[in-house]
mmCIF file of N, CA and C in Angstrom:
data_model
loop_
_atom_site.group_PDB
_atom_site.id
_atom_site.type_symbol
_atom_site.label_atom_id
_atom_site.label_comp_id
_atom_site.label_asym_id
_atom_site.label_seq_id
_atom_site.Cartn_x
_atom_site.Cartn_y
_atom_site.Cartn_z
ATOM 1 N N MET A 1100 -38.644 43.774 29.622
ATOM 2 C CA MET A 1100 -38.844 42.791 28.581
ATOM 3 C C MET A 1100 -38.688 41.363 29.093
ATOM 4 N N ASN A 1101 -38.086 41.195 30.242
ATOM 5 C CA ASN A 1101 -37.886 39.848 30.770
ATOM 6 C C ASN A 1101 -39.189 39.184 31.190
ATOM 7 N N SER A 1102 -40.227 39.975 31.400
ATOM 8 C CA SER A 1102 -41.504 39.397 31.819
ATOM 9 C C SER A 1102 -42.375 38.984 30.634
ATOM 10 N N ILE A 1103 -41.921 39.266 29.427
ATOM 11 C CA ILE A 1103 -42.666 38.900 28.220
ATOM 12 C C ILE A 1103 -42.078 37.616 27.652
ATOM 13 N N ASP A 1104 -42.937 36.698 27.289
ATOM 14 C CA ASP A 1104 -42.507 35.429 26.710
ATOM 15 C C ASP A 1104 -41.569 35.683 25.530
ATOM 16 N N LYS A 1105 -40.506 34.914 25.464
ATOM 17 C CA LYS A 1105 -39.488 35.089 24.412
ATOM 18 C C LYS A 1105 -40.082 34.969 23.005
ATOM 19 N N ALA A 1106 -41.122 34.181 22.850
ATOM 20 C CA ALA A 1106 -41.730 33.986 21.533
ATOM 21 C C ALA A 1106 -42.400 35.248 21.005
ATOM 22 N N ILE A 1107 -42.860 36.127 21.896
ATOM 23 C CA ILE A 1107 -43.541 37.339 21.424
ATOM 24 C C ILE A 1107 -42.713 38.605 21.610
ATOM 25 N N GLN A 1108 -41.539 38.509 22.199
ATOM 26 C CA GLN A 1108 -40.687 39.682 22.385
ATOM 27 C C GLN A 1108 -40.369 40.414 21.084
ATOM 28 N N PRO A 1109 -40.077 39.700 19.987
ATOM 29 C CA PRO A 1109 -39.754 40.420 18.752
ATOM 30 C C PRO A 1109 -40.861 41.362 18.271
ATOM 31 N N SER A 1110 -42.103 41.067 18.605
ATOM 32 C CA SER A 1110 -43.201 41.915 18.130
ATOM 33 C C SER A 1110 -43.311 43.225 18.899
ATOM 34 N N VAL A 1111 -42.640 43.326 20.042
ATOM 35 C CA VAL A 1111 -42.747 44.552 20.850
ATOM 36 C C VAL A 1111 -41.400 45.174 21.206
ATOM 37 N N THR A 1112 -40.317 44.579 20.764
ATOM 38 C CA THR A 1112 -38.978 45.035 21.142
ATOM 39 C C THR A 1112 -38.729 46.492 20.792
ATOM 40 N N TYR A 1113 -39.163 46.934 19.644
ATOM 41 C CA TYR A 1113 -38.812 48.273 19.178
ATOM 42 C C TYR A 1113 -39.880 49.324 19.441
ATOM 43 N N LEU A 1114 -40.869 48.997 20.219
ATOM 44 C CA LEU A 1114 -41.878 49.990 20.588
ATOM 45 C C LEU A 1114 -41.269 50.956 21.591
ATOM 46 N N GLU A 1115 -41.699 52.211 21.540
ATOM 47 C CA GLU A 1115 -41.013 53.261 22.283
ATOM 48 C C GLU A 1115 -41.472 53.460 23.718
ATOM 49 N N SER A 1116 -42.618 52.902 24.096
ATOM 50 C CA SER A 1116 -43.096 53.127 25.465
ATOM 51 C C SER A 1116 -43.803 51.884 25.994
ATOM 52 N N ALA A 1117 -43.942 51.847 27.299
ATOM 53 C CA ALA A 1117 -44.664 50.737 27.926
ATOM 54 C C ALA A 1117 -46.114 50.726 27.463
ATOM 55 N N LYS A 1118 -46.700 51.918 27.283
ATOM 56 C CA LYS A 1118 -48.086 51.999 26.812
ATOM 57 C C LYS A 1118 -48.217 51.380 25.422
ATOM 58 N N ALA A 1119 -47.258 51.677 24.562
ATOM 59 C CA ALA A 1119 -47.291 51.117 23.212
ATOM 60 C C ALA A 1119 -47.199 49.591 23.253
ATOM 61 N N VAL A 1120 -46.373 49.071 24.159
ATOM 62 C CA VAL A 1120 -46.258 47.618 24.318
ATOM 63 C C VAL A 1120 -47.592 47.036 24.763
ATOM 64 N N TRP A 1121 -48.203 47.650 25.794
ATOM 65 C CA TRP A 1121 -49.496 47.156 26.293
ATOM 66 C C TRP A 1121 -50.570 47.234 25.211
ATOM 67 N N ASP A 1122 -50.585 48.326 24.454
ATOM 68 C CA ASP A 1122 -51.579 48.465 23.381
ATOM 69 C C ASP A 1122 -51.402 47.375 22.325
ATOM 70 N N GLU A 1123 -50.162 47.130 21.944
ATOM 71 C CA GLU A 1123 -49.877 46.101 20.938
ATOM 72 C C GLU A 1123 -50.288 44.716 21.436
ATOM 73 N N LEU A 1124 -49.925 44.404 22.670
ATOM 74 C CA LEU A 1124 -50.292 43.105 23.235
ATOM 75 C C LEU A 1124 -51.807 42.969 23.373
ATOM 76 N N GLY A 1125 -52.469 44.072 23.735
ATOM 77 C CA GLY A 1125 -53.925 44.058 23.841
ATOM 78 C C GLY A 1125 -54.588 43.759 22.511
ATOM 79 N N GLU A 1126 -54.080 44.386 21.441
ATOM 80 C CA GLU A 1126 -54.634 44.146 20.109
ATOM 81 C C GLU A 1126 -54.456 42.694 19.685
ATOM 82 N N CYS A 1127 -53.313 42.129 20.024
ATOM 83 C CA CYS A 1127 -53.012 40.754 19.598
ATOM 84 C C CYS A 1127 -53.780 39.697 20.374
ATOM 85 N N PHE A 1128 -53.995 39.934 21.665
ATOM 86 C CA PHE A 1128 -54.485 38.854 22.512
ATOM 87 C C PHE A 1128 -55.856 39.073 23.139
ATOM 88 N N THR A 1129 -56.498 40.191 22.864
ATOM 89 C CA THR A 1129 -57.824 40.430 23.416
ATOM 90 C C THR A 1129 -58.864 39.632 22.639
ATOM 91 N N ILE A 1130 -59.713 38.965 23.365
ATOM 92 C CA ILE A 1130 -60.796 38.207 22.739
ATOM 93 C C ILE A 1130 -61.938 39.176 22.454
ATOM 94 N N GLY A 1131 -62.487 39.112 21.274
ATOM 95 C CA GLY A 1131 -63.568 40.001 20.903
ATOM 96 C C GLY A 1131 -64.825 39.776 21.732
ATOM 97 N N ASN A 1132 -65.618 40.819 21.852
ATOM 98 C CA ASN A 1132 -66.835 40.767 22.654
ATOM 99 C C ASN A 1132 -68.086 40.493 21.830
ATOM 100 N N ALA A 1133 -67.946 40.381 20.525
ATOM 101 C CA ALA A 1133 -69.122 40.266 19.663
ATOM 102 C C ALA A 1133 -70.063 39.127 20.058
ATOM 103 N N PRO A 1134 -69.576 37.929 20.360
ATOM 104 C CA PRO A 1134 -70.510 36.865 20.743
ATOM 105 C C PRO A 1134 -71.288 37.198 22.016
ATOM 106 N N ARG A 1135 -70.622 37.786 23.004
ATOM 107 C CA ARG A 1135 -71.309 38.125 24.260
ATOM 108 C C ARG A 1135 -72.294 39.269 24.038
ATOM 109 N N VAL A 1136 -71.929 40.253 23.229
ATOM 110 C CA VAL A 1136 -72.837 41.366 22.930
ATOM 111 C C VAL A 1136 -74.091 40.837 22.246
ATOM 112 N N TYR A 1137 -73.927 39.944 21.294
ATOM 113 C CA TYR A 1137 -75.066 39.331 20.608
ATOM 114 C C TYR A 1137 -75.959 38.596 21.605
ATOM 115 N N GLU A 1138 -75.333 37.824 22.481
ATOM 116 C CA GLU A 1138 -76.068 37.069 23.498
ATOM 117 C C GLU A 1138 -76.839 38.007 24.430
ATOM 118 N N LEU A 1139 -76.203 39.082 24.862
ATOM 119 C CA LEU A 1139 -76.867 40.038 25.758
ATOM 120 C C LEU A 1139 -78.056 40.707 25.078
ATOM 121 N N LYS A 1140 -77.885 41.118 23.828
ATOM 122 C CA LYS A 1140 -78.984 41.767 23.105
ATOM 123 C C LYS A 1140 -80.179 40.825 22.969
ATOM 124 N N ASN A 1141 -79.914 39.572 22.673
ATOM 125 C CA ASN A 1141 -81.005 38.596 22.581
ATOM 126 C C ASN A 1141 -81.667 38.379 23.930
ATOM 127 N N GLU A 1142 -80.860 38.300 24.976
ATOM 128 C CA GLU A 1142 -81.410 38.086 26.315
ATOM 129 C C GLU A 1142 -82.277 39.277 26.741
ATOM 130 N N ILE A 1143 -81.825 40.486 26.446
ATOM 131 C CA ILE A 1143 -82.600 41.686 26.786
ATOM 132 C C ILE A 1143 -83.906 41.712 25.999
ATOM 133 N N ALA A 1144 -83.827 41.393 24.706
ATOM 134 C CA ALA A 1144 -85.018 41.429 23.856
ATOM 135 C C ALA A 1144 -86.081 40.428 24.299
ATOM 136 N N SER A 1145 -85.660 39.313 24.856
ATOM 137 C CA SER A 1145 -86.630 38.287 25.244
ATOM 138 C C SER A 1145 -86.886 38.238 26.750
ATOM 139 N N PHE A 1146 -86.352 39.189 27.484
ATOM 140 C CA PHE A 1146 -86.476 39.185 28.943
ATOM 141 C C PHE A 1146 -87.914 39.476 29.359
ATOM 142 N N CYS A 1147 -88.483 38.625 30.198
ATOM 143 C CA CYS A 1147 -89.864 38.779 30.670
ATOM 144 C C CYS A 1147 -89.901 38.753 32.192
ATOM 145 N N GLN A 1148 -90.900 39.403 32.743
ATOM 146 C CA GLN A 1148 -91.029 39.477 34.203
ATOM 147 C C GLN A 1148 -91.327 38.109 34.813
ATOM 148 N N GLN A 1149 -92.181 37.332 34.214
ATOM 149 C CA GLN A 1149 -92.503 35.955 34.616
ATOM 150 C C GLN A 1149 -92.528 35.722 36.128
ATOM 151 N N GLY A 1150 -93.367 36.437 36.824
ATOM 152 C CA GLY A 1150 -93.549 36.191 38.249
ATOM 153 C C GLY A 1150 -92.562 36.893 39.169
ATOM 154 N N MET A 1151 -91.549 37.542 38.609
ATOM 155 C CA MET A 1151 -90.613 38.289 39.456
ATOM 156 C C MET A 1151 -91.296 39.545 39.972
ATOM 157 N N THR A 1152 -90.866 40.013 41.118
ATOM 158 C CA THR A 1152 -91.349 41.316 41.570
ATOM 159 C C THR A 1152 -90.779 42.361 40.624
ATOM 160 N N ILE A 1153 -91.395 43.521 40.585
ATOM 161 C CA ILE A 1153 -90.907 44.580 39.703
ATOM 162 C C ILE A 1153 -89.481 44.977 40.077
ATOM 163 N N LYS A 1154 -89.176 44.939 41.371
ATOM 164 C CA LYS A 1154 -87.825 45.272 41.840
ATOM 165 C C LYS A 1154 -86.804 44.270 41.300
ATOM 166 N N THR A 1155 -87.113 42.989 41.396
ATOM 167 C CA THR A 1155 -86.207 41.946 40.904
ATOM 168 C C THR A 1155 -86.073 42.019 39.390
ATOM 169 N N TYR A 1156 -87.207 42.208 38.712
ATOM 170 C CA TYR A 1156 -87.204 42.317 37.253
ATOM 171 C C TYR A 1156 -86.326 43.481 36.808
ATOM 172 N N TYR A 1157 -86.540 44.648 37.401
ATOM 173 C CA TYR A 1157 -85.773 45.836 37.036
ATOM 174 C C TYR A 1157 -84.287 45.633 37.325
ATOM 175 N N THR A 1158 -83.964 45.078 38.479
ATOM 176 C CA THR A 1158 -82.566 44.867 38.861
ATOM 177 C C THR A 1158 -81.866 43.932 37.885
ATOM 178 N N ASN A 1159 -82.528 42.843 37.524
ATOM 179 C CA ASN A 1159 -81.939 41.894 36.568
ATOM 180 C C ASN A 1159 -81.783 42.512 35.181
ATOM 181 N N LEU A 1160 -82.805 43.225 34.732
ATOM 182 C CA LEU A 1160 -82.744 43.862 33.420
ATOM 183 C C LEU A 1160 -81.665 44.936 33.388
ATOM 184 N N LYS A 1161 -81.579 45.720 34.446
ATOM 185 C CA LYS A 1161 -80.548 46.757 34.515
ATOM 186 C C LYS A 1161 -79.157 46.135 34.507
ATOM 187 N N GLY A 1162 -78.994 44.997 35.163
ATOM 188 C CA GLY A 1162 -77.710 44.294 35.138
ATOM 189 C C GLY A 1162 -77.299 43.909 33.729
ATOM 190 N N LEU A 1163 -78.265 43.443 32.941
ATOM 191 C CA LEU A 1163 -77.981 43.094 31.548
ATOM 192 C C LEU A 1163 -77.596 44.330 30.741
ATOM 193 N N TRP A 1164 -78.348 45.423 30.932
ATOM 194 C CA TRP A 1164 -78.043 46.667 30.229
ATOM 195 C C TRP A 1164 -76.665 47.197 30.618
ATOM 196 N N ASP A 1165 -76.336 47.120 31.895
ATOM 197 C CA ASP A 1165 -75.029 47.598 32.358
ATOM 198 C C ASP A 1165 -73.895 46.770 31.757
ATOM 199 N N GLU A 1166 -74.089 45.459 31.708
ATOM 200 C CA GLU A 1166 -73.051 44.616 31.103
ATOM 201 C C GLU A 1166 -72.913 44.926 29.618
ATOM 202 N N LEU A 1167 -74.042 45.092 28.929
ATOM 203 C CA LEU A 1167 -73.995 45.440 27.510
ATOM 204 C C LEU A 1167 -73.267 46.760 27.315
ATOM 205 N N SER A 1168 -73.569 47.719 28.156
ATOM 206 C CA SER A 1168 -72.921 49.025 28.071
ATOM 207 C C SER A 1168 -71.410 48.913 28.261
ATOM 208 N N SER A 1169 -70.982 48.040 29.156
ATOM 209 C CA SER A 1169 -69.545 47.893 29.405
ATOM 210 C C SER A 1169 -68.818 47.286 28.208
ATOM 211 N N HIS A 1170 -69.533 46.539 27.377
ATOM 212 C CA HIS A 1170 -68.937 45.946 26.179
ATOM 213 C C HIS A 1170 -69.029 46.873 24.978
ATOM 214 N N SER A 1171 -69.794 47.929 25.092
ATOM 215 C CA SER A 1171 -70.061 48.798 23.950
ATOM 216 C C SER A 1171 -69.476 50.186 24.154
ATOM 217 N N LYS A 1172 -68.247 50.243 24.601
ATOM 218 C CA LYS A 1172 -67.613 51.537 24.804
ATOM 219 C C LYS A 1172 -67.445 52.242 23.462
ATOM 220 N N ILE A 1173 -67.696 53.542 23.457
ATOM 221 C CA ILE A 1173 -67.540 54.332 22.247
ATOM 222 C C ILE A 1173 -66.054 54.633 22.078
ATOM 223 N N PRO A 1174 -65.464 54.261 20.936
ATOM 224 C CA PRO A 1174 -64.037 54.516 20.753
ATOM 225 C C PRO A 1174 -63.754 56.009 20.668
ATOM 226 N N THR A 1175 -62.614 56.406 21.174
ATOM 227 C CA THR A 1175 -62.236 57.813 21.115
ATOM 228 C C THR A 1175 -61.469 58.072 19.832
ATOM 229 N N CYS A 1176 -61.680 59.234 19.283
ATOM 230 C CA CYS A 1176 -61.002 59.634 18.057
ATOM 231 C C CYS A 1176 -59.563 60.011 18.391
ATOM 232 N N THR A 1177 -58.624 59.442 17.660
ATOM 233 C CA THR A 1177 -57.218 59.757 17.895
ATOM 234 C C THR A 1177 -56.619 60.551 16.740
ATOM 235 N N CYS A 1178 -57.462 60.964 15.810
ATOM 236 C CA CYS A 1178 -56.954 61.712 14.661
ATOM 237 C C CYS A 1178 -56.754 63.186 15.023
ATOM 238 N N ASP A 1179 -56.137 63.929 14.137
ATOM 239 C CA ASP A 1179 -55.852 65.343 14.390
ATOM 240 C C ASP A 1179 -57.112 66.188 14.517
ATOM 241 N N ALA A 1180 -58.220 65.749 13.938
ATOM 242 C CA ALA A 1180 -59.468 66.514 13.997
ATOM 243 C C ALA A 1180 -60.003 66.615 15.413
ATOM 244 N N ALA A 1181 -59.607 65.709 16.284
ATOM 245 C CA ALA A 1181 -60.104 65.706 17.658
ATOM 246 C C ALA A 1181 -59.380 66.719 18.537
ATOM 247 N N LYS A 1182 -58.326 67.295 18.031
ATOM 248 C CA LYS A 1182 -57.525 68.237 18.836
ATOM 249 C C LYS A 1182 -58.059 69.638 18.782
#
């Protein structure tokens, strides 16, 4: 707990595990991806070859798709039905 700023210690003091602390801090301080996802979708939709070789075009487009995919992880079910 000494590595956590004193101002936020009360919000995690009574959590039972390090994972629970990390999860709580992640929820509080993670910046949402919605603006970047929106930007990527627009960029993909308007992406044109415009003189690029097919190899360059494909590589650039795949890079955009890969980044979009990394922001669009499917959440895992944590309810009892998943067991």
